[in-house]
């Protein structure tokens, strides 16, 4: 039943109560039992996000001349990101609305670059490992680019040889993830960089998940392999502020090795009666709040704050990995950041996923092989032992004859 717009307005307290009522069916992510969709760095960060967002919620990043404040904050955030990701002096970037936006715009830049720098007349293609995010497929669907997904190695990583074999003169981009979403593993970006240099290919690193955690895990002593502009074959990187940057939703960054390359992303149009319109990203209007909240959270946490938050993520991951291994599960590959997936050949992981929901856990799944999947936040360090105990409980409740369940979490 379609509900009509109310004839008269309601008082804000009434609406607040109604919204709280709507939310009663939502996952209770603040209690730490959600390990997908939300990055929970604690109440203090949440407050900074909220208040900084509200301060600039009506301002529009589309108009840097009108809002030099936002321009300045965006430039500083981009500078923070480039500093973390070994951006050379000539590197540049922008804030976008999210990972999908960053990826789409990087693909657009690579496509326009290929069109200009190569004499390809036929269909274009993009080569990526099977584990890469579907945002690339969406971008390619929009731009009518063929997607060539290549098989993974036995360790669930991108296979540079397979990707090299799939690439040809019409390849606009090759992709590596740092890390990929299904397994939380960092692809062999160094080998992909070598491939890119040898064949003059555009290598994009999808660090949507890892861009704002991997540098800090490395500072904390983690043995993180090179994955960013440190590698000369990397031409662009996507890194989401609204994931492990702990910023408010609607904020990602896309970076280019040089401002020259970034020019291929920008849309600059004047052939209409409304005057010149220059948009760096897919959006027209760009919410000022997403930019101001990102600026505020990054300055609120600083290097020390991020290191401390990410140390808790590492602690949660290590505790859960050891706990589920003790229960007979196998962790897929060697995850080093905030995502891990684990399976047990003799258990129906999809039924386990459903069973764990009975105890309030809302997590992800990986389908190849069928596994439980967690994207961890600092808050999970507090509930890791409870999760392991509940996995043990769920194992006892899911017999061989349990109904087959198809998880739906999107
Ligand atoms: C590796 C990776 N890339 C890209 C994306 C897309 O990001 P967004 O949902 O912000 O569009 C995700 C989302 O989870 C991701 O995990």
GROMACS .gro file of C-alpha atoms and ligand atoms in nm:
model
  426
    1UNK     CA    1   0.000   0.000   0.000
    2UNK     CA    2   0.142   0.336  -0.102
    3UNK     CA    3   0.133   0.586   0.181
    4UNK     CA    4   0.040   0.938   0.066
    5UNK     CA    5   0.237   1.242   0.172
    6UNK     CA    6   0.074   1.364   0.495
    7UNK     CA    7  -0.149   1.664   0.444
    8UNK     CA    8  -0.004   1.845   0.742
    9UNK     CA    9   0.342   1.818   0.888
   10UNK     CA   10   0.420   1.637   1.212
   11UNK     CA   11   0.624   1.755   1.506
   12UNK     CA   12   0.989   1.647   1.503
   13UNK     CA   13   0.966   1.450   1.833
   14UNK     CA   14   0.677   1.251   1.686
   15UNK     CA   15   0.881   1.172   1.379
   16UNK     CA   16   1.184   1.082   1.587
   17UNK     CA   17   0.975   0.828   1.775
   18UNK     CA   18   0.832   0.693   1.451
   19UNK     CA   19   1.176   0.651   1.301
   20UNK     CA   20   1.298   0.472   1.612
   21UNK     CA   21   1.003   0.242   1.567
   22UNK     CA   22   1.094   0.178   1.202
   23UNK     CA   23   1.445   0.089   1.318
   24UNK     CA   24   1.336  -0.182   1.561
   25UNK     CA   25   1.379  -0.444   1.287
   26UNK     CA   26   1.730  -0.329   1.194
   27UNK     CA   27   2.043  -0.505   1.307
   28UNK     CA   28   2.178  -0.370   1.635
   29UNK     CA   29   2.521  -0.289   1.498
   30UNK     CA   30   2.626  -0.082   1.799
   31UNK     CA   31   2.638  -0.396   2.013
   32UNK     CA   32   2.907  -0.539   1.782
   33UNK     CA   33   2.707  -0.825   1.631
   34UNK     CA   34   2.713  -0.692   1.276
   35UNK     CA   35   3.021  -0.762   1.064
   36UNK     CA   36   2.914  -0.627   0.725
   37UNK     CA   37   2.787  -0.287   0.605
   38UNK     CA   38   2.887  -0.090   0.915
   39UNK     CA   39   3.231   0.011   1.041
   40UNK     CA   40   3.199   0.070   1.410
   41UNK     CA   41   3.495   0.259   1.552
   42UNK     CA   42   3.314   0.360   1.870
   43UNK     CA   43   3.086   0.631   2.001
   44UNK     CA   44   3.351   0.904   1.994
   45UNK     CA   45   3.412   0.866   1.621
   46UNK     CA   46   3.039   0.840   1.556
   47UNK     CA   47   2.981   1.171   1.733
   48UNK     CA   48   3.252   1.347   1.531
   49UNK     CA   49   3.106   1.207   1.207
   50UNK     CA   50   2.760   1.324   1.297
   51UNK     CA   51   2.843   1.673   1.418
   52UNK     CA   52   3.093   1.746   1.142
   53UNK     CA   53   2.844   1.621   0.881
   54UNK     CA   54   2.569   1.844   1.020
   55UNK     CA   55   2.793   2.150   1.005
   56UNK     CA   56   2.819   2.129   0.624
   57UNK     CA   57   2.513   1.924   0.534
   58UNK     CA   58   2.364   2.196   0.313
   59UNK     CA   59   2.688   2.299   0.145
   60UNK     CA   60   2.767   2.157  -0.197
   61UNK     CA   61   3.106   2.029  -0.310
   62UNK     CA   62   2.996   2.097  -0.667
   63UNK     CA   63   3.075   2.463  -0.608
   64UNK     CA   64   3.435   2.504  -0.489
   65UNK     CA   65   3.422   2.877  -0.566
   66UNK     CA   66   3.121   2.915  -0.337
   67UNK     CA   67   3.259   2.684  -0.070
   68UNK     CA   68   3.635   2.720  -0.047
   69UNK     CA   69   3.600   2.552   0.293
   70UNK     CA   70   3.500   2.224   0.129
   71UNK     CA   71   3.764   2.260  -0.140
   72UNK     CA   72   4.026   2.305   0.129
   73UNK     CA   73   3.900   2.010   0.333
   74UNK     CA   74   3.888   1.789   0.022
   75UNK     CA   75   4.242   1.884  -0.075
   76UNK     CA   76   4.365   1.808   0.274
   77UNK     CA   77   4.187   1.470   0.286
   78UNK     CA   78   4.329   1.381  -0.057
   79UNK     CA   79   4.671   1.485   0.070
   80UNK     CA   80   4.635   1.261   0.376
   81UNK     CA   81   4.543   0.967   0.150
   82UNK     CA   82   4.827   1.028  -0.094
   83UNK     CA   83   5.068   1.056   0.196
   84UNK     CA   84   4.956   0.717   0.326
   85UNK     CA   85   4.968   0.552  -0.018
   86UNK     CA   86   5.311   0.672  -0.135
   87UNK     CA   87   5.166   0.919  -0.384
   88UNK     CA   88   5.444   1.089  -0.580
   89UNK     CA   89   5.449   1.471  -0.583
   90UNK     CA   90   5.257   1.487  -0.909
   91UNK     CA   91   4.983   1.247  -0.788
   92UNK     CA   92   4.631   1.378  -0.738
   93UNK     CA   93   4.283   1.266  -0.644
   94UNK     CA   94   3.932   1.358  -0.539
   95UNK     CA   95   3.668   1.258  -0.288
   96UNK     CA   96   3.384   1.058  -0.442
   97UNK     CA   97   3.058   0.925  -0.300
   98UNK     CA   98   3.184   0.569  -0.242
   99UNK     CA   99   3.382   0.280  -0.376
  100UNK     CA  100   3.157   0.222  -0.674
  101UNK     CA  101   3.191   0.587  -0.774
  102UNK     CA  102   3.571   0.578  -0.736
  103UNK     CA  103   3.596   0.260  -0.942
  104UNK     CA  104   3.358   0.383  -1.211
  105UNK     CA  105   3.551   0.705  -1.249
  106UNK     CA  106   3.887   0.526  -1.260
  107UNK     CA  107   3.750   0.299  -1.535
  108UNK     CA  108   3.622   0.604  -1.722
  109UNK     CA  109   3.964   0.769  -1.697
  110UNK     CA  110   4.142   0.452  -1.813
  111UNK     CA  111   3.899   0.413  -2.103
  112UNK     CA  112   3.941   0.770  -2.222
  113UNK     CA  113   4.317   0.741  -2.178
  114UNK     CA  114   4.321   0.423  -2.388
  115UNK     CA  115   4.112   0.585  -2.657
  116UNK     CA  116   4.346   0.878  -2.678
  117UNK     CA  117   4.678   0.701  -2.640
  118UNK     CA  118   4.609   0.388  -2.842
  119UNK     CA  119   4.454   0.330  -3.179
  120UNK     CA  120   4.195   0.076  -3.064
  121UNK     CA  121   3.885   0.092  -3.279
  122UNK     CA  122   3.700  -0.227  -3.175
  123UNK     CA  123   3.548  -0.322  -2.840
  124UNK     CA  124   3.747  -0.250  -2.526
  125UNK     CA  125   3.800  -0.486  -2.233
  126UNK     CA  126   3.902  -0.486  -1.868
  127UNK     CA  127   4.088  -0.776  -1.705
  128UNK     CA  128   4.037  -0.861  -1.339
  129UNK     CA  129   4.063  -1.154  -1.100
  130UNK     CA  130   3.748  -1.348  -1.017
  131UNK     CA  131   3.751  -1.201  -0.665
  132UNK     CA  132   3.734  -0.835  -0.774
  133UNK     CA  133   3.430  -0.630  -0.672
  134UNK     CA  134   3.123  -0.618  -0.901
  135UNK     CA  135   3.156  -0.238  -0.912
  136UNK     CA  136   3.393  -0.299  -1.205
  137UNK     CA  137   3.124  -0.499  -1.384
  138UNK     CA  138   2.875  -0.220  -1.322
  139UNK     CA  139   3.115   0.040  -1.460
  140UNK     CA  140   3.185  -0.178  -1.762
  141UNK     CA  141   2.813  -0.236  -1.818
  142UNK     CA  142   2.762   0.140  -1.821
  143UNK     CA  143   3.048   0.197  -2.063
  144UNK     CA  144   3.001  -0.115  -2.278
  145UNK     CA  145   3.340  -0.257  -2.191
  146UNK     CA  146   3.390  -0.634  -2.192
  147UNK     CA  147   3.484  -0.779  -1.852
  148UNK     CA  148   3.737  -1.061  -1.849
  149UNK     CA  149   3.737  -1.232  -1.509
  150UNK     CA  150   4.035  -1.461  -1.467
  151UNK     CA  151   4.068  -1.765  -1.237
  152UNK     CA  152   4.234  -1.731  -0.897
  153UNK     CA  153   4.535  -1.924  -0.774
  154UNK     CA  154   4.482  -2.210  -0.527
  155UNK     CA  155   4.546  -1.950  -0.256
  156UNK     CA  156   4.250  -1.734  -0.372
  157UNK     CA  157   4.473  -1.464  -0.519
  158UNK     CA  158   4.485  -1.292  -0.856
  159UNK     CA  159   4.696  -1.491  -1.100
  160UNK     CA  160   4.921  -1.249  -1.293
  161UNK     CA  161   4.994  -1.512  -1.561
  162UNK     CA  162   4.623  -1.569  -1.626
  163UNK     CA  163   4.562  -1.196  -1.633
  164UNK     CA  164   4.850  -1.141  -1.872
  165UNK     CA  165   4.709  -1.408  -2.101
  166UNK     CA  166   4.365  -1.244  -2.094
  167UNK     CA  167   4.494  -0.895  -2.171
  168UNK     CA  168   4.544  -0.768  -2.523
  169UNK     CA  169   4.576  -0.445  -2.718
  170UNK     CA  170   4.215  -0.352  -2.632
  171UNK     CA  171   4.263  -0.386  -2.255
  172UNK     CA  172   4.201  -0.054  -2.087
  173UNK     CA  173   4.278  -0.167  -1.733
  174UNK     CA  174   4.397  -0.456  -1.520
  175UNK     CA  175   4.287  -0.475  -1.157
  176UNK     CA  176   4.427  -0.603  -0.832
  177UNK     CA  177   4.255  -0.577  -0.494
  178UNK     CA  178   4.415  -0.481  -0.164
  179UNK     CA  179   4.235  -0.667  -0.024
  180UNK     CA  180   3.954  -0.835  -0.215
  181UNK     CA  181   3.614  -0.854  -0.047
  182UNK     CA  182   3.536  -1.230  -0.058
  183UNK     CA  183   3.857  -1.346   0.114
  184UNK     CA  184   4.013  -1.030   0.258
  185UNK     CA  185   4.340  -1.112   0.080
  186UNK     CA  186   4.584  -0.873  -0.085
  187UNK     CA  187   4.651  -0.972  -0.445
  188UNK     CA  188   5.013  -0.993  -0.569
  189UNK     CA  189   5.017  -0.628  -0.668
  190UNK     CA  190   5.393  -0.622  -0.722
  191UNK     CA  191   5.368  -0.891  -0.992
  192UNK     CA  192   5.070  -0.708  -1.145
  193UNK     CA  193   5.275  -0.390  -1.146
  194UNK     CA  194   5.553  -0.573  -1.334
  195UNK     CA  195   5.294  -0.700  -1.582
  196UNK     CA  196   5.152  -0.351  -1.626
  197UNK     CA  197   5.494  -0.203  -1.692
  198UNK     CA  198   5.600  -0.481  -1.929
  199UNK     CA  199   5.281  -0.453  -2.136
  200UNK     CA  200   5.206  -0.084  -2.086
  201UNK     CA  201   4.874  -0.157  -1.914
  202UNK     CA  202   4.682   0.064  -1.669
  203UNK     CA  203   4.690  -0.107  -1.329
  204UNK     CA  204   4.417  -0.001  -1.087
  205UNK     CA  205   4.448  -0.113  -0.725
  206UNK     CA  206   4.112  -0.150  -0.557
  207UNK     CA  207   4.204  -0.055  -0.203
  208UNK     CA  208   3.846   0.043  -0.120
  209UNK     CA  209   3.868  -0.184   0.184
  210UNK     CA  210   4.240  -0.167   0.251
  211UNK     CA  211   4.349   0.186   0.166
  212UNK     CA  212   4.289   0.330   0.510
  213UNK     CA  213   4.382   0.024   0.717
  214UNK     CA  214   4.680  -0.141   0.546
  215UNK     CA  215   4.925   0.150   0.599
  216UNK     CA  216   4.846   0.154   0.971
  217UNK     CA  217   4.863  -0.224   1.011
  218UNK     CA  218   5.208  -0.197   0.854
  219UNK     CA  219   5.304   0.078   1.103
  220UNK     CA  220   5.183  -0.156   1.378
  221UNK     CA  221   5.432  -0.417   1.258
  222UNK     CA  222   5.219  -0.611   1.007
  223UNK     CA  223   5.409  -0.758   0.713
  224UNK     CA  224   5.201  -0.586   0.445
  225UNK     CA  225   5.347  -0.623   0.094
  226UNK     CA  226   5.377  -0.316  -0.131
  227UNK     CA  227   5.041  -0.246  -0.293
  228UNK     CA  228   5.018   0.127  -0.367
  229UNK     CA  229   5.198   0.398  -0.569
  230UNK     CA  230   5.524   0.267  -0.425
  231UNK     CA  231   5.494   0.023  -0.716
  232UNK     CA  232   5.564   0.203  -1.043
  233UNK     CA  233   5.301   0.016  -1.246
  234UNK     CA  234   5.011   0.139  -1.032
  235UNK     CA  235   4.828   0.419  -1.213
  236UNK     CA  236   4.516   0.460  -0.998
  237UNK     CA  237   4.386   0.356  -0.656
  238UNK     CA  238   4.040   0.356  -0.499
  239UNK     CA  239   4.032   0.384  -0.117
  240UNK     CA  240   3.712   0.425   0.080
  241UNK     CA  241   3.695   0.676   0.361
  242UNK     CA  242   3.359   0.533   0.471
  243UNK     CA  243   3.507   0.188   0.530
  244UNK     CA  244   3.827   0.161   0.734
  245UNK     CA  245   3.874   0.540   0.730
  246UNK     CA  246   3.579   0.533   0.974
  247UNK     CA  247   3.428   0.840   0.806
  248UNK     CA  248   3.057   0.900   0.749
  249UNK     CA  249   2.898   0.716   0.459
  250UNK     CA  250   2.916   0.870   0.115
  251UNK     CA  251   3.293   0.921   0.106
  252UNK     CA  252   3.571   0.750  -0.086
  253UNK     CA  253   3.886   0.867  -0.259
  254UNK     CA  254   4.018   0.794  -0.606
  255UNK     CA  255   4.381   0.870  -0.673
  256UNK     CA  256   4.590   0.894  -0.989
  257UNK     CA  257   4.966   0.871  -1.030
  258UNK     CA  258   4.958   1.212  -1.196
  259UNK     CA  259   4.721   1.502  -1.242
  260UNK     CA  260   4.763   1.438  -1.616
  261UNK     CA  261   4.596   1.098  -1.578
  262UNK     CA  262   4.323   1.241  -1.357
  263UNK     CA  263   4.225   1.480  -1.637
  264UNK     CA  264   4.078   1.182  -1.823
  265UNK     CA  265   3.825   1.141  -1.541
  266UNK     CA  266   3.694   1.496  -1.526
  267UNK     CA  267   3.377   1.578  -1.718
  268UNK     CA  268   3.389   1.930  -1.856
  269UNK     CA  269   3.083   2.049  -2.048
  270UNK     CA  270   2.957   2.383  -2.176
  271UNK     CA  271   2.729   2.310  -2.475
  272UNK     CA  272   2.398   2.400  -2.308
  273UNK     CA  273   2.240   2.722  -2.183
  274UNK     CA  274   2.341   2.668  -1.819
  275UNK     CA  275   2.706   2.763  -1.844
  276UNK     CA  276   3.020   2.556  -1.800
  277UNK     CA  277   2.979   2.252  -1.578
  278UNK     CA  278   3.287   2.072  -1.451
  279UNK     CA  279   3.230   1.759  -1.246
  280UNK     CA  280   3.524   1.553  -1.125
  281UNK     CA  281   3.314   1.253  -1.017
  282UNK     CA  282   2.996   1.074  -1.124
  283UNK     CA  283   2.780   1.299  -0.905
  284UNK     CA  284   2.668   1.651  -0.977
  285UNK     CA  285   2.579   1.777  -0.632
  286UNK     CA  286   2.837   1.654  -0.383
  287UNK     CA  287   2.724   1.647  -0.019
  288UNK     CA  288   2.936   1.886   0.181
  289UNK     CA  289   2.872   1.681   0.494
  290UNK     CA  290   3.049   1.374   0.357
  291UNK     CA  291   3.357   1.586   0.291
  292UNK     CA  292   3.352   1.772   0.623
  293UNK     CA  293   3.290   1.454   0.821
  294UNK     CA  294   3.582   1.284   0.648
  295UNK     CA  295   3.809   1.578   0.722
  296UNK     CA  296   3.700   1.587   1.085
  297UNK     CA  297   3.733   1.213   1.153
  298UNK     CA  298   4.078   1.197   0.997
  299UNK     CA  299   4.198   1.489   1.203
  300UNK     CA  300   4.025   1.353   1.512
  301UNK     CA  301   4.201   1.016   1.487
  302UNK     CA  302   4.536   1.111   1.338
  303UNK     CA  303   4.799   0.843   1.282
  304UNK     CA  304   4.799   0.738   1.646
  305UNK     CA  305   4.421   0.708   1.657
  306UNK     CA  306   4.405   0.497   1.342
  307UNK     CA  307   4.688   0.275   1.464
  308UNK     CA  308   4.503   0.214   1.791
  309UNK     CA  309   4.167   0.143   1.622
  310UNK     CA  310   4.324  -0.087   1.364
  311UNK     CA  311   4.521  -0.270   1.633
  312UNK     CA  312   4.182  -0.368   1.777
  313UNK     CA  313   4.070  -0.493   1.434
  314UNK     CA  314   4.386  -0.702   1.408
  315UNK     CA  315   4.329  -0.836   1.760
  316UNK     CA  316   3.969  -0.931   1.674
  317UNK     CA  317   4.077  -1.102   1.352
  318UNK     CA  318   4.355  -1.299   1.518
  319UNK     CA  319   4.133  -1.406   1.809
  320UNK     CA  320   3.852  -1.518   1.578
  321UNK     CA  321   4.087  -1.693   1.335
  322UNK     CA  322   4.248  -1.891   1.619
  323UNK     CA  323   3.909  -1.961   1.777
  324UNK     CA  324   3.742  -2.097   1.466
  325UNK     CA  325   4.052  -2.296   1.371
  326UNK     CA  326   4.030  -2.461   1.712
  327UNK     CA  327   3.671  -2.553   1.617
  328UNK     CA  328   3.794  -2.728   1.303
  329UNK     CA  329   3.748  -2.448   1.050
  330UNK     CA  330   4.001  -2.351   0.785
  331UNK     CA  331   4.069  -1.980   0.729
  332UNK     CA  332   4.092  -1.909   0.356
  333UNK     CA  333   4.441  -1.785   0.271
  334UNK     CA  334   4.631  -1.559   0.506
  335UNK     CA  335   4.417  -1.250   0.572
  336UNK     CA  336   4.617  -0.957   0.712
  337UNK     CA  337   4.361  -0.679   0.746
  338UNK     CA  338   3.998  -0.664   0.864
  339UNK     CA  339   3.824  -0.932   0.655
  340UNK     CA  340   3.845  -1.306   0.699
  341UNK     CA  341   3.651  -1.602   0.561
  342UNK     CA  342   3.656  -1.953   0.704
  343UNK     CA  343   3.502  -2.286   0.621
  344UNK     CA  344   3.469  -2.644   0.739
  345UNK     CA  345   3.428  -2.908   0.471
  346UNK     CA  346   3.192  -3.115   0.687
  347UNK     CA  347   2.966  -2.824   0.788
  348UNK     CA  348   2.695  -2.639   0.598
  349UNK     CA  349   2.829  -2.286   0.638
  350UNK     CA  350   2.516  -2.130   0.491
  351UNK     CA  351   2.305  -2.304   0.758
  352UNK     CA  352   2.556  -2.192   1.021
  353UNK     CA  353   2.520  -1.836   0.897
  354UNK     CA  354   2.143  -1.860   0.940
  355UNK     CA  355   2.175  -2.024   1.281
  356UNK     CA  356   2.406  -1.748   1.404
  357UNK     CA  357   2.142  -1.493   1.312
  358UNK     CA  358   1.926  -1.647   1.585
  359UNK     CA  359   2.183  -1.511   1.830
  360UNK     CA  360   2.184  -1.170   1.665
  361UNK     CA  361   2.495  -1.209   1.443
  362UNK     CA  362   2.458  -1.044   1.104
  363UNK     CA  363   2.765  -1.126   0.895
  364UNK     CA  364   2.859  -1.208   0.538
  365UNK     CA  365   2.926  -1.523   0.344
  366UNK     CA  366   3.174  -1.627   0.079
  367UNK     CA  367   3.043  -1.871  -0.180
  368UNK     CA  368   3.358  -2.024  -0.335
  369UNK     CA  369   3.401  -2.229  -0.119
  370UNK     CA  370   3.097  -2.182   0.102
  371UNK     CA  371   3.229  -1.999   0.407
  372UNK     CA  372   3.143  -1.760   0.685
  373UNK     CA  373   3.273  -1.410   0.620
  374UNK     CA  374   3.345  -1.126   0.863
  375UNK     CA  375   3.438  -0.765   0.798
  376UNK     CA  376   3.561  -0.660   1.139
  377UNK     CA  377   3.560  -0.328   1.320
  378UNK     CA  378   3.743  -0.220   1.638
  379UNK     CA  379   3.430  -0.299   1.841
  380UNK     CA  380   3.460  -0.668   1.752
  381UNK     CA  381   3.763  -0.705   1.978
  382UNK     CA  382   3.513  -0.691   2.266
  383UNK     CA  383   3.284  -0.962   2.128
  384UNK     CA  384   3.529  -1.199   1.957
  385UNK     CA  385   3.509  -1.462   2.232
  386UNK     CA  386   3.129  -1.446   2.235
  387UNK     CA  387   3.126  -1.497   1.858
  388UNK     CA  388   3.350  -1.803   1.882
  389UNK     CA  389   3.129  -1.949   2.156
  390UNK     CA  390   2.823  -1.890   1.938
  391UNK     CA  391   2.986  -2.055   1.637
  392UNK     CA  392   3.047  -2.357   1.860
  393UNK     CA  393   2.682  -2.345   1.968
  394UNK     CA  394   2.565  -2.314   1.608
  395UNK     CA  395   2.776  -2.613   1.502
  396UNK     CA  396   2.586  -2.821   1.756
  397UNK     CA  397   2.251  -2.702   1.620
  398UNK     CA  398   2.311  -2.754   1.251
  399UNK     CA  399   2.288  -3.122   1.170
  400UNK     CA  400   2.368  -3.279   0.838
  401UNK     CA  401   1.998  -3.275   0.752
  402UNK     CA  402   1.954  -2.901   0.811
  403UNK     CA  403   1.756  -2.715   0.551
  404UNK     CA  404   1.963  -2.561   0.275
  405UNK     CA  405   1.967  -2.187   0.315
  406UNK     CA  406   2.051  -1.927   0.056
  407UNK     CA  407   2.183  -1.627   0.251
  408UNK     CA  408   2.036  -1.298   0.143
  409UNK     CA  409   2.198  -0.997   0.291
  410UNK     CA  410   2.165  -0.747   0.016
  411LIG     C1  411   3.693  -0.441  -0.242
  411LIG     C2  412   3.574  -0.350  -0.261
  411LIG     N1  413   3.573  -0.265  -0.364
  411LIG     C3  414   3.470  -0.181  -0.387
  411LIG     C4  415   3.360  -0.181  -0.305
  411LIG     C5  416   3.244  -0.090  -0.336
  411LIG     O1  417   3.231   0.010  -0.240
  411LIG     P1  418   3.093   0.089  -0.217
  411LIG     O2  419   2.997  -0.009  -0.154
  411LIG     O3  420   3.133   0.199  -0.126
  411LIG     O4  421   3.044   0.139  -0.347
  411LIG     C6  422   3.356  -0.268  -0.195
  411LIG     C7  423   3.241  -0.271  -0.105
  411LIG     O5  424   3.235  -0.347  -0.011
  411LIG     C8  425   3.466  -0.355  -0.174
  411LIG     O6  426   3.465  -0.444  -0.073
   0.00000   0.00000   0.00000
